[in-house]
Amino acid sequence: MKRNNNKNANQKRTRQLQERQARHNNPSTANDILVEFNAVGRMKGLTHSSGRRQVQGITIDDARARLLDDGIFMKPTDDGGWMIESSLVDVPALVPNHHPMELFARKHQQAYGADKPLFNYEFLTKCLNLKQGEKRPTVTFTFILDADLNLKSYSVDRTVFENLKQCNDNDIVRELAKGDPDVQRWMDLGHRLHEKRTKEMAQVCNNLAVNDNIQPTSAPHFPPHPGYEGTDLVHEIMRMTNLAAAEYFVDNKLPAPFKQAQGFFKVLHASTDFNFDLECNNIALDVIDTIVRTAPPYAKISSPMQKYRDFLGLKILTRHLDGKTLQVADAKDVERLTTTFNKATTKQDHTTQPGWHTIWVEHRAGQGASPHQAMERDLTTDIGALRKECKDRGWKMPKLAERLLLVNGVDIVMVALKCNEAEDGKKIAWAAHYDAATALNMAAKRMTRQIQPSPAPAPQGPKP
């Protein structure tokens, strides 16, 4: 009986080994790939005796996050600016070149969502997860900002990151309630970075309109997103990291999976004139397209555990840091990836087509009158002055259409006005700003200038 039991156990182990080898040869999940190299030993060698610079910081992720792939550290400088370190887990340092894990990630990079790692989960957990109290191999971008948060310089090198604290937005909220001065300064930094980027984007939008020297009529306050202060800070620092990576690729003439700036819009208010709204949609897309075309290149490398393109970009960057040449297979993969994931960002928006009429009717049915009625009746505002001008001429109030433009993570409100009773039968004026009231008043001021012709020069008498 004992002999038969041993025989059955041996057969079971053999069958399990065969099944495991079959999954390895034809994997359906990342965990099917065997980690046959000494990953833990390799990790210890990189973190203890590789001569990498030692850095420290914190991680801020969702409370449910199981894998942490980026860490940050912020320190005020003597001139009122900031030194920011952004550390990304150095996945390419531990994944052997063209290992089955990398080949699997390349094959399945479109089939998996951002919350599913493309590499063996146990391997990531033991060797790369930036959990608290552990040292892990990383790539660190160091930014030096001046007092106005303008970038003075940046550098990038391979490092060893030690996570001092693992927290999430709930932890941040509790620390803010306690009055922790460091946490408050960090959150203020994230808030200021977002505010600066939004203002710069709004200025780009304003410059696309008529250059009539109209200044914004307000400088609104940017309240933080309650409960998301930590997420906002990480988002801004990761944007800086990806932009710096793109600059590194360009300066060193390296191919990279550049991501086109994305933008789209939402309809906030539809007028009573379908053709005007259709024209407004085209204006919105033109504004977005112009911003996208003039935006600096953007290369994603900040999610090297979850996205293959980020892993590939980081691999090319770190090989260059080490003085190694670019591999032909990686360069071809960059071209393929860039073409694939940028196709989705260049599709024609359906709201520029006549078929949008059905959606337009739904918007009209679901909204009331102008969302800015109180301001229109205030004669001290530009829109109030325009209303009075139209009333004095016996004209109807110009039609109003409002759109929310979303470009590179920034919300911009665009307001368009149309006056059918103007001298030439139709006049349209628009403006874009991060504040809806300012956009409305700027558009109103432009409309007023259009319908009020410049006064004719005074006749000159005969010369003496």
Coordinates of C-alpha atoms in Angstrom, one line a residue:
M1 CA 0.0 0.0 0.0
K2 CA 2.8 2.4 0.9
R3 CA 4.5 1.7 -2.4
N4 CA 1.3 2.5 -4.3
N5 CA 1.0 5.8 -2.4
N6 CA 4.5 6.8 -3.3
K7 CA 3.9 5.9 -6.9
N8 CA 0.7 8.0 -7.0
A9 CA 2.5 10.9 -5.3
N10 CA 5.3 10.8 -7.9
Q11 CA 2.8 10.6 -10.7
K12 CA 1.0 13.7 -9.3
R13 CA 4.2 15.7 -9.0
T14 CA 5.2 14.7 -12.6
R15 CA 1.8 15.7 -13.9
Q16 CA 1.9 19.1 -12.0
L17 CA 5.4 19.7 -13.4
Q18 CA 4.2 18.9 -16.9
E19 CA 1.2 21.2 -16.6
R20 CA 3.4 24.0 -15.2
Q21 CA 5.9 23.6 -18.1
A22 CA 3.0 23.7 -20.6
R23 CA 1.7 26.9 -19.1
H24 CA 5.2 28.3 -19.3
N25 CA 5.5 27.4 -23.0
N26 CA 2.1 28.8 -23.8
P27 CA 1.3 31.3 -21.0
S28 CA -2.2 32.7 -20.6
T29 CA -1.3 34.9 -17.5
A30 CA 1.8 36.6 -16.3
N31 CA 2.1 34.2 -13.4
D32 CA 2.5 31.3 -15.8
I33 CA 6.0 32.5 -16.7
L34 CA 8.7 30.7 -14.6
V35 CA 11.2 32.9 -12.8
E36 CA 14.1 30.6 -13.4
F37 CA 16.9 33.1 -12.6
N38 CA 18.0 34.2 -9.1
A39 CA 15.8 37.3 -8.9
V40 CA 16.1 37.8 -5.2
G41 CA 19.9 37.5 -5.3
R42 CA 20.1 39.9 -8.2
M43 CA 17.9 42.4 -6.4
K44 CA 20.1 42.3 -3.3
G45 CA 23.2 42.8 -5.4
L46 CA 21.6 45.9 -7.0
T47 CA 20.5 47.4 -3.7
H48 CA 23.6 46.7 -1.6
S49 CA 26.8 46.6 -3.7
S50 CA 26.1 48.2 -7.0
G51 CA 27.3 51.7 -6.1
R52 CA 23.9 53.3 -6.9
R53 CA 23.0 56.5 -5.1
Q54 CA 20.7 56.0 -2.1
V55 CA 17.4 57.9 -2.0
Q56 CA 14.5 58.0 0.4
G57 CA 10.9 59.0 0.0
I58 CA 7.3 58.0 0.5
T59 CA 4.6 56.4 -1.7
I60 CA 1.1 57.7 -2.1
D61 CA -1.3 55.2 -3.7
D62 CA -4.8 54.0 -3.4
A63 CA -5.5 52.1 -0.2
R64 CA -6.3 49.0 -2.2
A65 CA -3.1 49.1 -4.3
R66 CA -1.1 45.9 -4.0
L67 CA 2.0 47.0 -6.0
L68 CA 3.7 50.3 -5.6
D69 CA 5.9 51.4 -8.5
D70 CA 6.7 55.1 -7.8
G71 CA 7.9 57.0 -4.8
I72 CA 8.4 60.8 -4.3
F73 CA 10.4 63.1 -2.0
M74 CA 10.1 66.9 -1.7
K75 CA 12.4 69.3 0.0
P76 CA 12.3 73.2 0.1
T77 CA 15.4 74.9 -1.1
D78 CA 17.1 78.0 0.4
D79 CA 15.8 80.3 -2.4
G80 CA 12.2 79.5 -1.9
G81 CA 12.0 76.8 -4.5
W82 CA 11.9 73.0 -4.3
M83 CA 14.0 69.9 -4.9
I84 CA 11.7 67.0 -6.0
E85 CA 12.8 63.4 -6.4
S86 CA 10.6 61.1 -8.5
S87 CA 11.7 57.4 -8.3
L88 CA 10.3 54.7 -10.6
V89 CA 10.9 51.0 -9.9
D90 CA 13.7 49.8 -12.1
V91 CA 11.9 46.8 -13.7
P92 CA 14.4 46.5 -16.6
A93 CA 17.2 46.1 -14.2
L94 CA 15.8 42.8 -13.0
V95 CA 14.0 41.4 -16.1
P96 CA 16.6 39.7 -18.3
N97 CA 16.8 41.0 -21.8
H98 CA 14.0 39.5 -23.9
H99 CA 13.1 37.1 -21.1
P100 CA 9.7 35.2 -21.6
M101 CA 8.2 37.7 -19.1
E102 CA 9.1 40.6 -21.4
L103 CA 7.9 38.7 -24.5
F104 CA 4.6 38.0 -22.8
A105 CA 4.2 41.6 -21.7
R106 CA 4.8 42.7 -25.3
K107 CA 2.2 40.3 -26.6
H108 CA -0.5 41.1 -24.1
Q109 CA 0.1 44.8 -23.5
Q110 CA -3.3 45.8 -25.0
A111 CA -5.3 43.0 -23.4
Y112 CA -4.6 43.8 -19.8
G113 CA -5.8 46.8 -17.8
A114 CA -3.6 49.1 -15.8
D115 CA -4.5 47.3 -12.6
K116 CA -3.0 44.0 -13.8
P117 CA 0.8 43.6 -13.8
L118 CA 2.3 42.3 -17.0
F119 CA 5.1 40.4 -15.1
N120 CA 5.1 37.5 -12.7
Y121 CA 3.2 38.8 -9.6
E122 CA 5.3 36.9 -7.0
F123 CA 8.5 38.2 -8.7
L124 CA 7.2 41.8 -8.6
T125 CA 6.2 41.5 -4.9
K126 CA 9.5 40.0 -3.7
C127 CA 11.9 42.1 -5.8
L128 CA 10.3 45.3 -7.1
N129 CA 7.4 46.4 -4.9
L130 CA 8.3 49.7 -3.2
K131 CA 6.8 48.7 0.1
Q132 CA 7.6 50.5 3.4
G133 CA 10.8 49.6 5.1
E134 CA 12.4 47.9 2.0
K135 CA 15.1 49.0 -0.4
R136 CA 14.5 48.5 -4.1
P137 CA 16.3 49.4 -7.4
T138 CA 14.9 52.5 -8.9
V139 CA 15.4 55.2 -11.5
T140 CA 15.3 58.7 -10.0
F141 CA 14.5 62.0 -11.6
T142 CA 15.7 65.0 -9.6
F143 CA 14.0 68.3 -10.3
I144 CA 15.2 71.7 -9.1
L145 CA 12.4 74.3 -9.2
D146 CA 12.6 78.1 -8.5
A147 CA 10.3 80.0 -6.2
D148 CA 7.7 80.3 -9.0
L149 CA 7.9 76.6 -9.7
N150 CA 9.7 77.0 -13.0
L151 CA 12.1 74.1 -13.8
K152 CA 15.7 75.2 -13.4
S153 CA 17.3 71.8 -14.0
Y154 CA 16.8 68.1 -13.8
S155 CA 19.0 65.0 -13.7
V156 CA 18.3 61.2 -13.9
D157 CA 20.3 58.3 -12.6
R158 CA 19.8 54.7 -11.3
T159 CA 19.3 54.6 -7.6
V160 CA 18.2 52.6 -4.5
F161 CA 15.0 53.7 -3.0
E162 CA 14.0 53.2 0.6
N163 CA 10.3 53.8 1.3
L164 CA 10.0 55.6 4.6
K165 CA 6.2 55.7 4.6
Q166 CA 3.4 54.0 2.6
C167 CA 0.3 56.1 2.6
N168 CA -2.9 56.9 0.7
D169 CA -5.2 59.9 0.5
N170 CA -7.0 58.9 3.7
D171 CA -3.7 59.0 5.5
I172 CA -3.0 62.4 4.0
V173 CA -6.3 63.8 5.1
R174 CA -5.7 62.6 8.7
E175 CA -2.2 64.1 8.7
L176 CA -3.6 67.4 7.4
A177 CA -6.2 67.4 10.2
K178 CA -3.4 67.0 12.7
G179 CA -1.7 70.1 11.3
D180 CA 1.5 68.3 10.1
P181 CA 3.5 71.2 8.6
D182 CA 5.5 68.9 6.2
V183 CA 2.4 67.3 4.8
Q184 CA 0.7 70.7 4.4
R185 CA 3.7 72.1 2.5
W186 CA 3.7 69.0 0.2
M187 CA 0.0 69.3 -0.5
D188 CA 0.3 73.1 -1.2
L189 CA 3.1 72.2 -3.6
G190 CA 0.9 69.8 -5.6
H191 CA -1.9 72.4 -5.6
R192 CA 0.5 75.1 -6.9
L193 CA 1.9 72.9 -9.6
H194 CA -1.6 72.1 -10.9
E195 CA -2.6 75.8 -10.7
K196 CA 0.5 76.8 -12.7
R197 CA -0.1 74.2 -15.4
T198 CA -3.8 75.1 -15.7
K199 CA -3.0 78.8 -16.0
E200 CA -0.4 78.1 -18.7
M201 CA -2.9 76.0 -20.6
A202 CA -5.6 78.7 -20.3
Q203 CA -3.2 81.3 -21.7
V204 CA -2.5 79.1 -24.7
C205 CA -6.2 78.9 -25.3
N206 CA -6.6 82.7 -25.0
N207 CA -3.8 83.3 -27.4
L208 CA -5.6 81.4 -30.1
A209 CA -8.4 83.9 -30.1
V210 CA -8.2 87.5 -31.5
N211 CA -5.1 89.2 -30.2
D212 CA -7.0 92.2 -28.8
N213 CA -5.1 92.5 -25.5
I214 CA -8.1 91.5 -23.4
Q215 CA -7.0 90.6 -19.9
P216 CA -8.8 88.0 -17.7
T217 CA -11.3 89.7 -15.5
S218 CA -10.7 87.5 -12.6
A219 CA -8.0 85.3 -11.0
P220 CA -10.1 82.7 -9.3
H221 CA -8.8 80.6 -6.4
F222 CA -8.1 76.9 -7.0
P223 CA -9.5 74.9 -4.1
P224 CA -7.9 71.5 -3.6
H225 CA -9.9 68.4 -4.4
P226 CA -11.0 67.4 -0.9
G227 CA -9.8 63.9 -0.1
Y228 CA -7.6 63.7 -3.2
E229 CA -4.7 66.0 -2.2
G230 CA -2.1 63.2 -2.3
T231 CA -3.3 61.9 -5.7
D232 CA -3.1 65.4 -7.1
L233 CA 0.5 65.8 -5.9
V234 CA 1.6 62.4 -7.4
H235 CA -0.2 63.2 -10.6
E236 CA 1.7 66.5 -11.1
I237 CA 5.1 65.0 -10.2
M238 CA 4.5 62.0 -12.6
R239 CA 3.7 64.5 -15.4
M240 CA 6.9 66.3 -14.7
T241 CA 8.7 62.9 -14.8
N242 CA 7.2 61.8 -18.2
L243 CA 8.0 65.2 -19.7
A244 CA 11.6 65.1 -18.5
A245 CA 11.9 61.6 -19.9
A246 CA 10.6 62.8 -23.3
E247 CA 13.2 65.6 -23.2
Y248 CA 15.9 63.0 -22.4
F249 CA 14.9 60.9 -25.4
V250 CA 14.8 63.8 -27.8
D251 CA 18.1 65.3 -26.6
N252 CA 19.9 61.9 -26.9
K253 CA 18.2 61.0 -30.2
L254 CA 16.6 57.9 -28.7
P255 CA 13.3 56.4 -30.0
A256 CA 10.6 56.4 -27.4
P257 CA 6.9 55.4 -27.3
F258 CA 5.8 59.0 -27.4
K259 CA 2.2 59.5 -26.4
Q260 CA 0.2 62.2 -28.2
A261 CA -1.4 64.8 -26.0
Q262 CA -5.0 63.8 -25.5
G263 CA -7.9 66.1 -25.5
F264 CA -11.7 66.0 -25.9
F265 CA -14.6 68.1 -24.8
K266 CA -18.0 67.9 -23.1
V267 CA -21.0 69.9 -23.9
L268 CA -22.0 72.1 -20.9
H269 CA -24.6 74.3 -22.6
A270 CA -26.3 74.0 -26.0
S271 CA -27.9 77.0 -27.7
T272 CA -31.2 77.1 -29.6
D273 CA -29.3 77.1 -32.9
F274 CA -28.1 73.6 -34.0
N275 CA -25.7 74.9 -36.7
F276 CA -24.1 77.3 -34.3
D277 CA -23.5 74.5 -31.8
L278 CA -22.0 72.4 -34.6
E279 CA -19.7 75.2 -35.4
C280 CA -18.9 75.6 -31.7
N281 CA -17.9 71.9 -31.6
N282 CA -15.5 72.4 -34.6
I283 CA -14.0 75.4 -32.8
A284 CA -13.5 73.4 -29.7
L285 CA -11.7 70.6 -31.6
D286 CA -9.6 73.1 -33.5
V287 CA -8.5 74.6 -30.1
I288 CA -7.7 71.2 -28.7
D289 CA -5.8 70.1 -31.9
T290 CA -3.7 73.3 -31.9
I291 CA -2.7 72.7 -28.3
V292 CA -1.9 69.1 -28.9
R293 CA 0.3 69.9 -31.9
T294 CA 2.2 72.6 -30.0
A295 CA 2.5 70.7 -26.8
P296 CA 6.0 69.3 -25.9
P297 CA 6.5 65.5 -26.5
Y298 CA 5.3 63.2 -23.8
A299 CA 6.7 59.8 -23.1
K300 CA 5.1 57.5 -20.6
I301 CA 7.5 55.6 -18.4
S302 CA 5.8 55.9 -15.0
S303 CA 3.9 52.6 -14.8
P304 CA 6.6 50.0 -15.7
M305 CA 4.9 47.2 -13.8
Q306 CA 1.5 47.6 -15.5
K307 CA 2.2 49.0 -19.0
Y308 CA 4.6 47.5 -21.5
R309 CA 5.2 50.8 -23.3
D310 CA 6.3 52.3 -19.9
F311 CA 8.6 49.3 -19.3
L312 CA 10.1 49.6 -22.8
G313 CA 10.7 53.4 -22.5
L314 CA 12.4 52.9 -19.2
K315 CA 14.5 50.1 -20.6
I316 CA 15.7 52.3 -23.5
L317 CA 16.5 55.1 -21.1
T318 CA 18.4 53.0 -18.6
R319 CA 20.4 51.2 -21.3
H320 CA 21.5 54.7 -22.5
L321 CA 22.4 55.7 -18.9
D322 CA 24.6 52.6 -18.7
G323 CA 26.3 53.4 -22.1
K324 CA 24.8 50.5 -23.9
T325 CA 23.6 50.7 -27.5
L326 CA 19.9 50.6 -28.6
Q327 CA 18.6 47.2 -29.7
V328 CA 17.0 47.0 -33.1
A329 CA 14.1 44.9 -31.7
D330 CA 13.3 47.5 -29.1
A331 CA 13.4 50.3 -31.7
K332 CA 11.0 48.4 -34.0
D333 CA 8.7 47.8 -31.0
V334 CA 8.7 51.5 -30.2
E335 CA 7.5 52.3 -33.7
R336 CA 4.8 49.7 -33.5
L337 CA 3.5 50.7 -30.1
T338 CA 3.5 54.4 -30.9
T339 CA 1.4 53.9 -34.0
T340 CA -1.0 51.6 -32.2
F341 CA -1.9 53.6 -29.1
N342 CA -1.9 57.0 -30.9
K343 CA -4.5 55.9 -33.4
A344 CA -7.1 56.1 -30.6
T345 CA -6.3 59.7 -29.8
T346 CA -6.8 61.0 -33.4
K347 CA -10.3 59.7 -34.1
Q348 CA -12.9 62.2 -35.5
D349 CA -15.2 63.3 -32.7
H350 CA -18.8 62.4 -33.5
T351 CA -20.1 65.7 -32.3
T352 CA -18.7 67.4 -35.4
Q353 CA -21.0 65.4 -37.6
P354 CA -24.7 66.1 -38.5
G355 CA -25.6 63.0 -36.7
W356 CA -25.0 64.9 -33.5
H357 CA -28.4 66.4 -33.9
T358 CA -30.0 63.7 -31.7
I359 CA -27.5 64.3 -28.9
W360 CA -28.0 68.1 -29.3
V361 CA -31.8 67.7 -28.9
E362 CA -31.2 65.7 -25.6
H363 CA -28.9 68.5 -24.3
R364 CA -31.5 71.1 -25.2
A365 CA -34.3 69.2 -23.4
G366 CA -32.2 68.6 -20.3
Q367 CA -31.2 72.2 -19.7
G368 CA -32.9 75.5 -18.8
A369 CA -32.0 79.0 -19.8
S370 CA -28.5 80.5 -19.8
P371 CA -26.4 79.3 -16.8
H372 CA -25.1 82.9 -16.4
Q373 CA -28.4 84.9 -16.2
A374 CA -27.4 86.7 -13.0
M375 CA -24.1 87.9 -14.6
E376 CA -25.9 88.9 -17.8
R377 CA -28.1 91.3 -15.8
D378 CA -25.1 92.9 -14.0
L379 CA -24.2 96.0 -16.0
T380 CA -20.8 96.1 -14.4
T381 CA -19.7 92.9 -16.2
D382 CA -18.8 92.6 -19.9
I383 CA -21.6 90.3 -20.6
G384 CA -24.0 92.7 -18.9
A385 CA -22.7 95.5 -21.0
L386 CA -23.2 93.4 -24.2
R387 CA -26.8 92.7 -23.1
K388 CA -27.4 96.4 -22.7
E389 CA -25.8 97.1 -26.1
C390 CA -28.1 94.6 -27.8
K391 CA -31.1 96.0 -26.0
D392 CA -30.4 99.5 -27.0
R393 CA -30.1 98.4 -30.6
G394 CA -33.4 96.4 -30.4
W395 CA -31.5 93.1 -30.9
K396 CA -31.9 89.8 -29.2
M397 CA -29.3 88.6 -26.8
P398 CA -26.6 86.6 -28.6
K399 CA -26.9 82.8 -28.4
L400 CA -24.5 81.1 -26.0
A401 CA -22.8 77.7 -26.2
E402 CA -20.4 76.4 -23.6
R403 CA -17.9 73.6 -23.8
L404 CA -15.6 72.0 -21.3
L405 CA -12.2 71.2 -23.0
L406 CA -10.1 68.6 -21.3
V407 CA -6.5 68.7 -22.5
N408 CA -3.6 67.0 -20.8
G409 CA -5.5 66.6 -17.6
V410 CA -6.5 70.3 -17.5
D411 CA -10.1 71.6 -17.6
I412 CA -10.7 74.6 -19.7
V413 CA -14.1 76.3 -20.2
M414 CA -14.8 77.6 -23.7
V415 CA -17.7 80.0 -24.3
A416 CA -18.9 81.0 -27.7
L417 CA -21.4 83.7 -28.5
K418 CA -23.3 84.2 -31.8
C419 CA -25.2 87.4 -32.8
N420 CA -27.5 86.9 -35.8
E421 CA -28.6 90.5 -35.9
A422 CA -25.2 92.1 -36.4
E423 CA -24.5 94.2 -39.4
D424 CA -23.1 91.3 -41.5
G425 CA -25.8 88.9 -40.5
K426 CA -23.6 86.7 -38.3
K427 CA -20.8 87.2 -35.8
I428 CA -19.2 84.7 -33.5
A429 CA -16.8 85.4 -30.7
W430 CA -15.3 82.9 -28.3
A431 CA -12.8 82.7 -25.5
A432 CA -11.4 80.0 -23.2
H433 CA -10.3 80.2 -19.6
Y434 CA -10.0 78.0 -16.5
D435 CA -12.8 80.1 -15.0
A436 CA -16.2 80.0 -16.8
A437 CA -17.1 83.6 -15.7
T438 CA -13.9 84.9 -17.1
A439 CA -14.3 83.1 -20.4
L440 CA -17.8 84.4 -20.7
N441 CA -16.8 88.0 -20.1
M442 CA -13.8 87.8 -22.5
A443 CA -16.1 86.4 -25.2
A444 CA -18.6 89.2 -24.5
K445 CA -15.9 91.9 -24.7
R446 CA -14.8 90.5 -28.1
M447 CA -18.4 90.4 -29.3
T448 CA -19.0 94.0 -28.2
R449 CA -15.9 95.1 -30.1
Q450 CA -17.1 93.3 -33.2
I451 CA -20.6 94.9 -33.2
Q452 CA -19.3 98.4 -32.3
P453 CA -17.3 99.6 -35.3
S454 CA -14.4 101.8 -34.5
P455 CA -15.2 105.5 -34.6
A456 CA -14.4 107.2 -37.8
P457 CA -11.5 109.6 -37.6
A458 CA -12.5 113.2 -37.1
P459 CA -12.4 115.2 -40.4
Q460 CA -9.4 117.4 -40.7
G461 CA -9.8 121.0 -41.8
P462 CA -7.8 122.5 -44.6
K463 CA -4.2 123.0 -44.0
P464 CA -3.3 126.6 -43.3

